[in-house]
Coordinates of N, CA and C in Angstrom, one line a residue:
X1 N -2.7 -8.7 19.2 CA -2.9 -8.5 17.8 C -1.6 -9.0 17.0
X2 N -1.9 -9.9 16.0 CA -0.9 -10.6 15.3 C -0.1 -9.5 14.5
X3 N 1.3 -9.8 14.3 CA 2.1 -8.8 13.5 C 1.6 -8.9 12.0
X4 N 1.8 -7.9 11.4 CA 1.5 -7.9 9.9 C 2.8 -8.3 9.3
X5 N 2.6 -9.2 8.4 CA 3.7 -9.9 7.6 C 3.5 -9.5 6.1
X6 N 4.7 -9.4 5.5 CA 4.6 -9.4 3.9 C 5.5 -10.5 3.4
X7 N 5.1 -11.2 2.3 CA 5.8 -12.3 1.7 C 6.1 -11.8 0.3
X8 N 7.4 -11.8 -0.1 CA 7.8 -11.5 -1.4 C 8.1 -12.8 -2.1
X9 N 7.5 -12.9 -3.1 CA 7.7 -14.2 -4.1 C 6.5 -15.2 -3.9
X10 N 5.8 -15.4 -4.9 CA 4.6 -16.2 -4.9 C 4.6 -17.4 -5.6
X11 N 5.8 -18.1 -5.6 CA 5.9 -19.3 -6.3 C 5.2 -20.4 -5.4
X12 N 5.4 -21.6 -5.7 CA 4.8 -22.7 -4.8 C 5.0 -22.4 -3.4
X13 N 6.4 -22.3 -3.1 CA 6.6 -22.1 -1.6 C 6.2 -20.9 -1.1
X14 N 6.4 -19.8 -1.7 CA 6.0 -18.4 -1.2 C 4.4 -18.4 -1.0
X15 N 3.6 -19.0 -1.9 CA 2.2 -19.0 -1.7 C 1.9 -19.9 -0.6
X16 N 2.6 -21.0 -0.4 CA 2.3 -21.9 0.8 C 2.6 -21.1 2.2
X17 N 3.7 -20.5 2.2 CA 4.0 -19.5 3.3 C 2.9 -18.5 3.5
X18 N 2.5 -17.8 2.7 CA 1.4 -16.8 2.8 C 0.1 -17.4 3.2
X19 N -0.2 -18.5 2.7 CA -1.5 -19.2 3.1 C -1.4 -19.6 4.5
X20 N -0.2 -20.1 4.9 CA -0.1 -20.6 6.3 C -0.2 -19.3 7.3
X21 N 0.3 -18.2 6.9 CA 0.1 -16.9 7.7 C -1.2 -16.5 7.8
X22 N -1.9 -16.6 6.7 CA -3.3 -16.1 6.7 C -4.2 -17.0 7.6
X23 N -3.9 -18.4 7.4 CA -4.7 -19.3 8.3 C -4.4 -19.2 9.7
X24 N -3.2 -18.6 10.2 CA -2.8 -18.4 11.5 C -3.4 -17.0 11.9
X25 N -4.0 -16.3 11.1 CA -4.7 -15.1 11.5 C -3.6 -13.8 11.3
X26 N -2.6 -14.0 10.6 CA -1.7 -12.8 10.5 C -2.1 -11.9 9.3
X27 N -2.3 -10.7 9.6 CA -2.6 -9.7 8.3 C -1.3 -9.9 7.3
X28 N -1.7 -10.3 6.1 CA -0.5 -10.7 5.2 C -0.7 -9.9 3.9
X29 N 0.5 -9.3 3.6 CA 0.6 -8.7 2.3 C 1.5 -9.4 1.4
X30 N 1.2 -9.5 0.1 CA 2.0 -10.3 -0.8 C 2.4 -9.5 -1.9
X31 N 3.5 -9.9 -2.5 CA 4.0 -9.4 -3.8 C 4.6 -10.3 -4.7
X32 N 4.5 -10.2 -6.0 CA 5.1 -11.1 -6.9 C 5.4 -10.3 -8.2
X33 N 6.6 -10.6 -8.8 CA 7.0 -9.9 -10.1 C 5.8 -10.1 -11.1
X34 N 5.2 -11.3 -11.1 CA 4.0 -11.5 -12.0 C 2.8 -11.4 -11.1
X35 N 2.1 -10.2 -11.2 CA 1.0 -10.0 -10.3 C -0.2 -11.1 -10.3
X36 N -0.4 -11.7 -11.4 CA -1.4 -12.8 -11.5 C -1.2 -13.9 -10.6
X37 N 0.2 -14.2 -10.2 CA 0.4 -15.3 -9.3 C -0.1 -14.9 -7.8
X38 N -0.4 -13.7 -7.6 CA -0.8 -13.3 -6.2 C -2.3 -13.3 -6.1
X39 N -3.1 -13.4 -7.2 CA -4.5 -13.4 -7.2 C -5.1 -14.5 -6.3
X40 N -4.6 -15.8 -6.2 CA -5.2 -16.7 -5.4 C -5.1 -16.3 -3.9
X41 N -4.1 -15.6 -3.6 CA -3.8 -15.2 -2.2 C -4.8 -13.9 -1.9
X42 N -5.1 -13.1 -2.8 CA -6.1 -12.1 -2.6 C -7.3 -12.7 -2.3
X43 N -7.8 -13.7 -3.0 CA -9.0 -14.3 -2.9 C -9.1 -15.0 -1.4
X44 N -8.0 -15.4 -0.9 CA -7.8 -15.9 0.5 C -7.7 -14.9 1.6
X45 N -7.6 -13.6 1.3 CA -7.6 -12.5 2.2 C -6.4 -11.7 2.3
X46 N -5.4 -12.1 1.5 CA -4.1 -11.2 1.6 C -4.3 -9.9 0.9
X47 N -3.6 -8.9 1.2 CA -3.4 -7.7 0.4 C -2.4 -7.8 -0.5
X48 N -2.6 -7.5 -1.8 CA -1.6 -7.6 -2.8 C -1.0 -6.2 -3.0
X49 N 0.4 -6.1 -2.9 CA 1.1 -5.0 -3.0 C 1.3 -4.7 -4.5
X50 N 1.4 -3.4 -4.9 CA 1.6 -3.2 -6.2 C 3.2 -3.0 -6.6
X51 N 3.9 -3.0 -5.4 CA 5.5 -2.8 -5.7 C 6.1 -3.5 -4.3
X52 N 7.4 -3.7 -4.5 CA 8.1 -4.3 -3.4 C 8.0 -3.2 -2.1
X53 N 8.3 -1.9 -2.5 CA 8.4 -0.9 -1.5 C 7.0 -0.9 -0.8
X54 N 6.0 -1.0 -1.5 CA 4.5 -1.0 -0.8 C 4.4 -2.2 0.1
X55 N 4.9 -3.4 -0.3 CA 4.8 -4.6 0.5 C 5.6 -4.4 1.8
X56 N 6.8 -3.9 1.6 CA 7.7 -3.7 2.8 C 7.1 -2.7 3.8
X57 N 6.5 -1.6 3.2 CA 5.9 -0.6 4.1 C 4.7 -1.1 4.9
X58 N 4.1 -2.1 4.4 CA 2.9 -2.6 5.0 C 3.1 -3.5 6.2
X59 N 4.3 -3.9 6.5 CA 4.6 -4.9 7.6 C 5.9 -4.6 8.4
X60 N 5.9 -5.2 9.5 CA 7.1 -5.2 10.3 C 7.9 -6.3 10.1
X61 N 7.5 -7.4 9.6 CA 8.3 -8.5 9.3 C 8.1 -8.9 7.7
X62 N 9.2 -9.1 7.0 CA 9.2 -9.3 5.6 C 9.9 -10.7 5.4
X63 N 9.0 -11.5 4.8 CA 9.6 -12.9 4.4 C 9.9 -12.8 2.9
X64 N 11.1 -13.2 2.7 CA 11.6 -13.3 1.3 C 11.8 -14.7 0.8
X65 N 11.0 -15.0 -0.2 CA 11.2 -16.4 -0.8 C 11.3 -16.3 -2.4
X66 N 12.3 -15.9 -2.9 CA 12.6 -15.9 -4.4 C 13.5 -16.9 -4.8
X67 N 14.0 -16.6 -6.0 CA 14.9 -17.8 -6.6 C 16.2 -17.9 -5.8
X68 N 16.9 -16.9 -5.6 CA 18.2 -16.9 -5.0 C 18.5 -15.5 -4.3
X69 N 19.7 -15.4 -3.8 CA 20.1 -14.2 -3.1 C 20.3 -13.0 -3.9
X70 N 20.7 -13.3 -5.2 CA 20.9 -12.3 -6.2 C 19.5 -11.6 -6.5
X71 N 18.5 -12.4 -6.6 CA 17.2 -11.8 -6.7 C 16.7 -11.0 -5.6
X72 N 17.0 -11.6 -4.3 CA 16.6 -10.8 -3.2 C 17.4 -9.4 -3.2
X73 N 18.7 -9.4 -3.6 CA 19.5 -8.2 -3.7 C 18.9 -7.1 -4.7
X74 N 18.3 -7.7 -5.8 CA 17.7 -6.8 -6.9 C 16.3 -6.2 -6.4
X75 N 15.8 -6.8 -5.5 CA 14.5 -6.3 -4.8 C 14.6 -5.4 -3.7
X76 N 15.5 -5.8 -2.8 CA 15.7 -5.0 -1.6 C 16.6 -3.9 -1.6
X77 N 17.6 -3.8 -2.5 CA 18.7 -2.9 -2.4 C 18.2 -1.6 -3.2
X78 N 17.1 -1.5 -3.7 CA 16.6 -0.2 -4.3 C 16.5 0.8 -3.1
X79 N 17.1 1.9 -3.2 CA 17.2 2.9 -2.1 C 15.7 3.1 -1.3
X80 N 14.7 3.2 -2.1 CA 13.4 3.5 -1.4 C 13.1 2.2 -0.7
X81 N 13.3 1.0 -1.1 CA 12.9 -0.1 -0.4 C 13.8 -0.2 0.8
X82 N 15.1 0.0 0.6 CA 16.1 -0.1 1.7 C 15.7 0.8 2.9
X83 N 15.2 2.1 2.5 CA 14.8 3.0 3.5 C 13.5 2.5 4.3
X84 N 12.6 1.9 3.6 CA 11.4 1.4 4.1 C 11.6 0.2 5.0
X85 N 12.7 -0.5 4.8 CA 13.1 -1.7 5.7 C 13.6 -1.4 7.0
X86 N 14.0 -0.2 7.2 CA 14.9 0.2 8.4 C 14.0 -0.1 9.6
X87 N 14.6 -0.7 10.6 CA 13.9 -1.1 11.9 C 13.1 -2.2 11.7
X88 N 12.9 -2.9 10.5 CA 12.0 -4.0 10.3 C 12.9 -5.4 10.3
X89 N 12.2 -6.4 10.3 CA 12.9 -7.7 10.3 C 12.5 -8.4 8.9
X90 N 13.8 -8.9 8.3 CA 13.8 -9.7 7.1 C 14.0 -11.1 7.6
X91 N 13.1 -12.0 7.1 CA 13.4 -13.5 7.2 C 13.6 -14.0 5.9
X92 N 14.9 -14.3 5.6 CA 15.2 -14.9 4.2 C 15.0 -16.3 4.2
X93 N 14.1 -16.7 3.3 CA 13.9 -18.2 3.2 C 14.1 -18.5 1.7
X94 N 15.0 -17.8 1.1 CA 15.5 -18.1 -0.2 C 16.6 -19.1 -0.2
X95 N 16.8 -20.0 -1.2 CA 17.9 -20.9 -1.2 C 19.2 -20.1 -1.5
X96 N 20.3 -20.5 -1.0 CA 21.5 -19.8 -1.2 C 22.7 -20.5 -0.5
X97 N 23.7 -19.7 -0.4 CA 25.0 -20.2 0.3 C 25.2 -19.5 1.5
X98 N 26.1 -20.0 2.5 CA 26.4 -19.4 3.6 C 27.0 -18.0 3.4
X99 N 28.0 -17.8 2.3 CA 28.4 -16.5 1.9 C 27.4 -15.6 1.4
X100 N 26.3 -16.1 0.7 CA 25.3 -15.2 0.3 C 24.5 -14.6 1.6
X101 N 24.3 -15.5 2.5 CA 23.6 -15.2 3.8 C 24.3 -14.1 4.4
X102 N 25.6 -14.3 4.6 CA 26.4 -13.4 5.4 C 26.4 -12.0 4.7
X103 N 26.5 -12.0 3.4 CA 26.5 -10.7 2.7 C 25.2 -10.0 2.9
X104 N 24.0 -10.7 2.8 CA 22.6 -10.0 3.0 C 22.7 -9.6 4.5
X105 N 23.1 -10.4 5.4 CA 23.1 -10.0 6.9 C 24.0 -8.7 7.0
X106 N 25.0 -8.7 6.5 CA 26.0 -7.5 6.6 C 25.3 -6.3 6.0
X107 N 24.8 -6.5 4.9 CA 24.0 -5.3 4.2 C 22.9 -4.8 5.2
X108 N 22.0 -5.7 5.6 CA 21.0 -5.5 6.5 C 21.5 -4.7 7.7
X109 N 22.5 -5.1 8.5 CA 23.0 -4.5 9.6 C 23.5 -3.0 9.3
X110 N 24.1 -2.9 8.2 CA 24.6 -1.5 7.9 C 23.5 -0.5 7.6
X111 N 22.2 -1.1 7.4 CA 21.1 -0.2 7.1 C 20.0 -0.2 8.2
X112 N 20.4 -0.8 9.4 CA 19.5 -0.7 10.4 C 18.3 -1.7 10.3
X113 N 18.6 -2.8 9.6 CA 17.6 -3.7 9.3 C 17.9 -5.0 10.2
X114 N 17.0 -5.7 10.8 CA 17.2 -6.9 11.5 C 17.0 -8.0 10.4
X115 N 17.8 -9.1 10.7 CA 17.8 -10.2 9.7 C 17.9 -11.5 10.3
X116 N 17.0 -12.5 9.7 CA 17.2 -13.9 10.0 C 17.3 -14.7 8.8
X117 N 18.1 -15.6 8.6 CA 18.3 -16.4 7.5 C 17.7 -17.8 7.8
X118 N 17.1 -18.4 6.8 CA 16.6 -19.7 7.0 C 16.6 -20.7 5.8
X119 N 16.4 -22.0 6.2 CA 16.2 -23.0 5.2 C 14.9 -23.7 5.5
X120 N 14.2 -24.0 4.4 CA 13.0 -24.8 4.5 C 13.3 -26.2 4.2
X121 N 13.0 -27.1 5.2 CA 13.2 -28.6 4.9 C 11.9 -29.3 4.8
X122 N 11.1 -28.8 3.7 CA 9.8 -29.4 3.5 C 9.4 -29.1 2.1
X123 N 8.3 -29.8 1.7 CA 7.7 -29.4 0.5 C 6.6 -28.4 0.7
X124 N 6.2 -27.6 -0.2 CA 5.0 -26.7 0.2 C 3.8 -27.3 0.8
X125 N 3.5 -28.6 0.6 CA 2.4 -29.3 1.2 C 2.6 -29.5 2.7
X126 N 3.7 -29.4 3.2 CA 4.0 -29.5 4.6 C 4.0 -28.0 5.3
X127 N 4.1 -27.0 4.8 CA 4.1 -25.6 5.3 C 2.8 -25.4 6.1
X128 N 3.0 -25.0 7.3 CA 1.7 -24.7 8.1 C 1.3 -25.9 8.9
X129 N 2.0 -27.0 8.8 CA 1.7 -28.3 9.5 C 2.8 -28.5 10.6
X130 N 2.5 -29.4 11.5 CA 3.5 -29.9 12.4 C 4.7 -30.6 11.8
X131 N 4.6 -31.1 10.5 CA 5.6 -31.8 9.9 C 6.5 -30.7 9.1
X132 N 6.2 -29.5 9.0 CA 6.9 -28.5 8.3 C 8.2 -28.1 9.2
X133 N 9.4 -28.1 8.6 CA 10.5 -27.9 9.3 C 11.4 -26.7 8.6
X134 N 11.7 -25.7 9.5 CA 12.5 -24.6 9.0 C 13.8 -24.6 10.0
X135 N 14.9 -24.4 9.4 CA 16.2 -24.1 10.1 C 16.3 -22.6 10.0
X136 N 16.6 -21.7 11.2 CA 16.6 -20.4 11.2 C 17.9 -20.1 11.9
X137 N 18.6 -19.1 11.3 CA 19.9 -18.6 11.9 C 19.9 -17.1 12.1
X138 N 20.4 -16.7 13.1 CA 20.5 -15.1 13.4 C 20.4 -14.8 14.8
X139 N 20.3 -13.4 15.1 CA 20.3 -13.1 16.5 C 19.1 -13.8 17.2
X140 N 19.3 -14.1 18.6 CA 18.3 -14.7 19.3 C 17.1 -13.8 19.5
X141 N 17.4 -12.6 19.8 CA 16.3 -11.7 19.9 C 15.3 -11.5 18.7
X142 N 15.9 -11.5 17.6 CA 15.1 -11.6 16.4 C 14.3 -12.7 16.2
X143 N 14.9 -13.9 16.5 CA 14.2 -15.3 16.5 C 13.0 -15.1 17.5
X144 N 13.2 -14.8 18.7 CA 12.3 -14.8 19.7 C 11.0 -13.8 19.3
X145 N 11.5 -12.7 18.7 CA 10.5 -11.8 18.3 C 9.5 -12.5 17.1
X146 N 10.1 -13.2 16.3 CA 9.4 -13.9 15.3 C 8.8 -15.3 15.4
X147 N 9.1 -15.8 16.7 CA 8.8 -17.3 17.0 C 7.4 -17.5 16.5
X148 N 6.4 -16.8 16.9 CA 4.9 -17.2 16.7 C 4.7 -17.2 15.1
X149 N 5.3 -16.3 14.4 CA 5.2 -16.2 13.0 C 5.9 -17.4 12.4
X150 N 7.0 -17.7 12.7 CA 7.7 -19.0 12.3 C 7.0 -20.2 12.5
X151 N 6.3 -20.2 13.8 CA 5.6 -21.4 14.2 C 4.4 -21.6 13.3
X152 N 3.9 -20.6 12.8 CA 2.8 -20.6 11.9 C 3.2 -21.4 10.5
X153 N 4.4 -21.4 10.3 CA 4.9 -21.9 9.1 C 5.3 -23.3 9.2
X154 N 5.5 -23.8 10.3 CA 5.9 -25.2 10.5 C 6.1 -25.5 12.0
X155 N 5.8 -26.8 12.4 CA 5.9 -27.2 13.8 C 7.3 -27.6 14.2
X156 N 8.2 -27.6 13.4 CA 9.6 -28.0 13.7 C 10.5 -26.7 13.5

């Protein structure tokens, strides 16, 4: 059985990530600050979560693709969301700095949350194709655990 995935952020890239996961057969839950942006994903088979906490609770792997690390912090550091993330894996695909990535990684580690940080080197049109390239950093065990999920997002 495919692992359940949640994607936070339904901009062009987040929507492309969610579509690729659905195409690969992953049960996918999506959340966006503006719910209407999630409607096309619902039509494609995704569950739309009413809140970040509900999205996090629905899955073992949470992919975050929002505007920046500050936006990630505002979503995930709510105490109820942080508690729901315990023992789960965050894959951060938000643009940011190495210092921002280290800060989120440190926060995650203090709360029993596994963490991978990544950069997408593709436009949304390439997500889910062999031409899609993602750079991922973090513990090897977390990477191996999520290899099939990441492979659904890009071939490189």
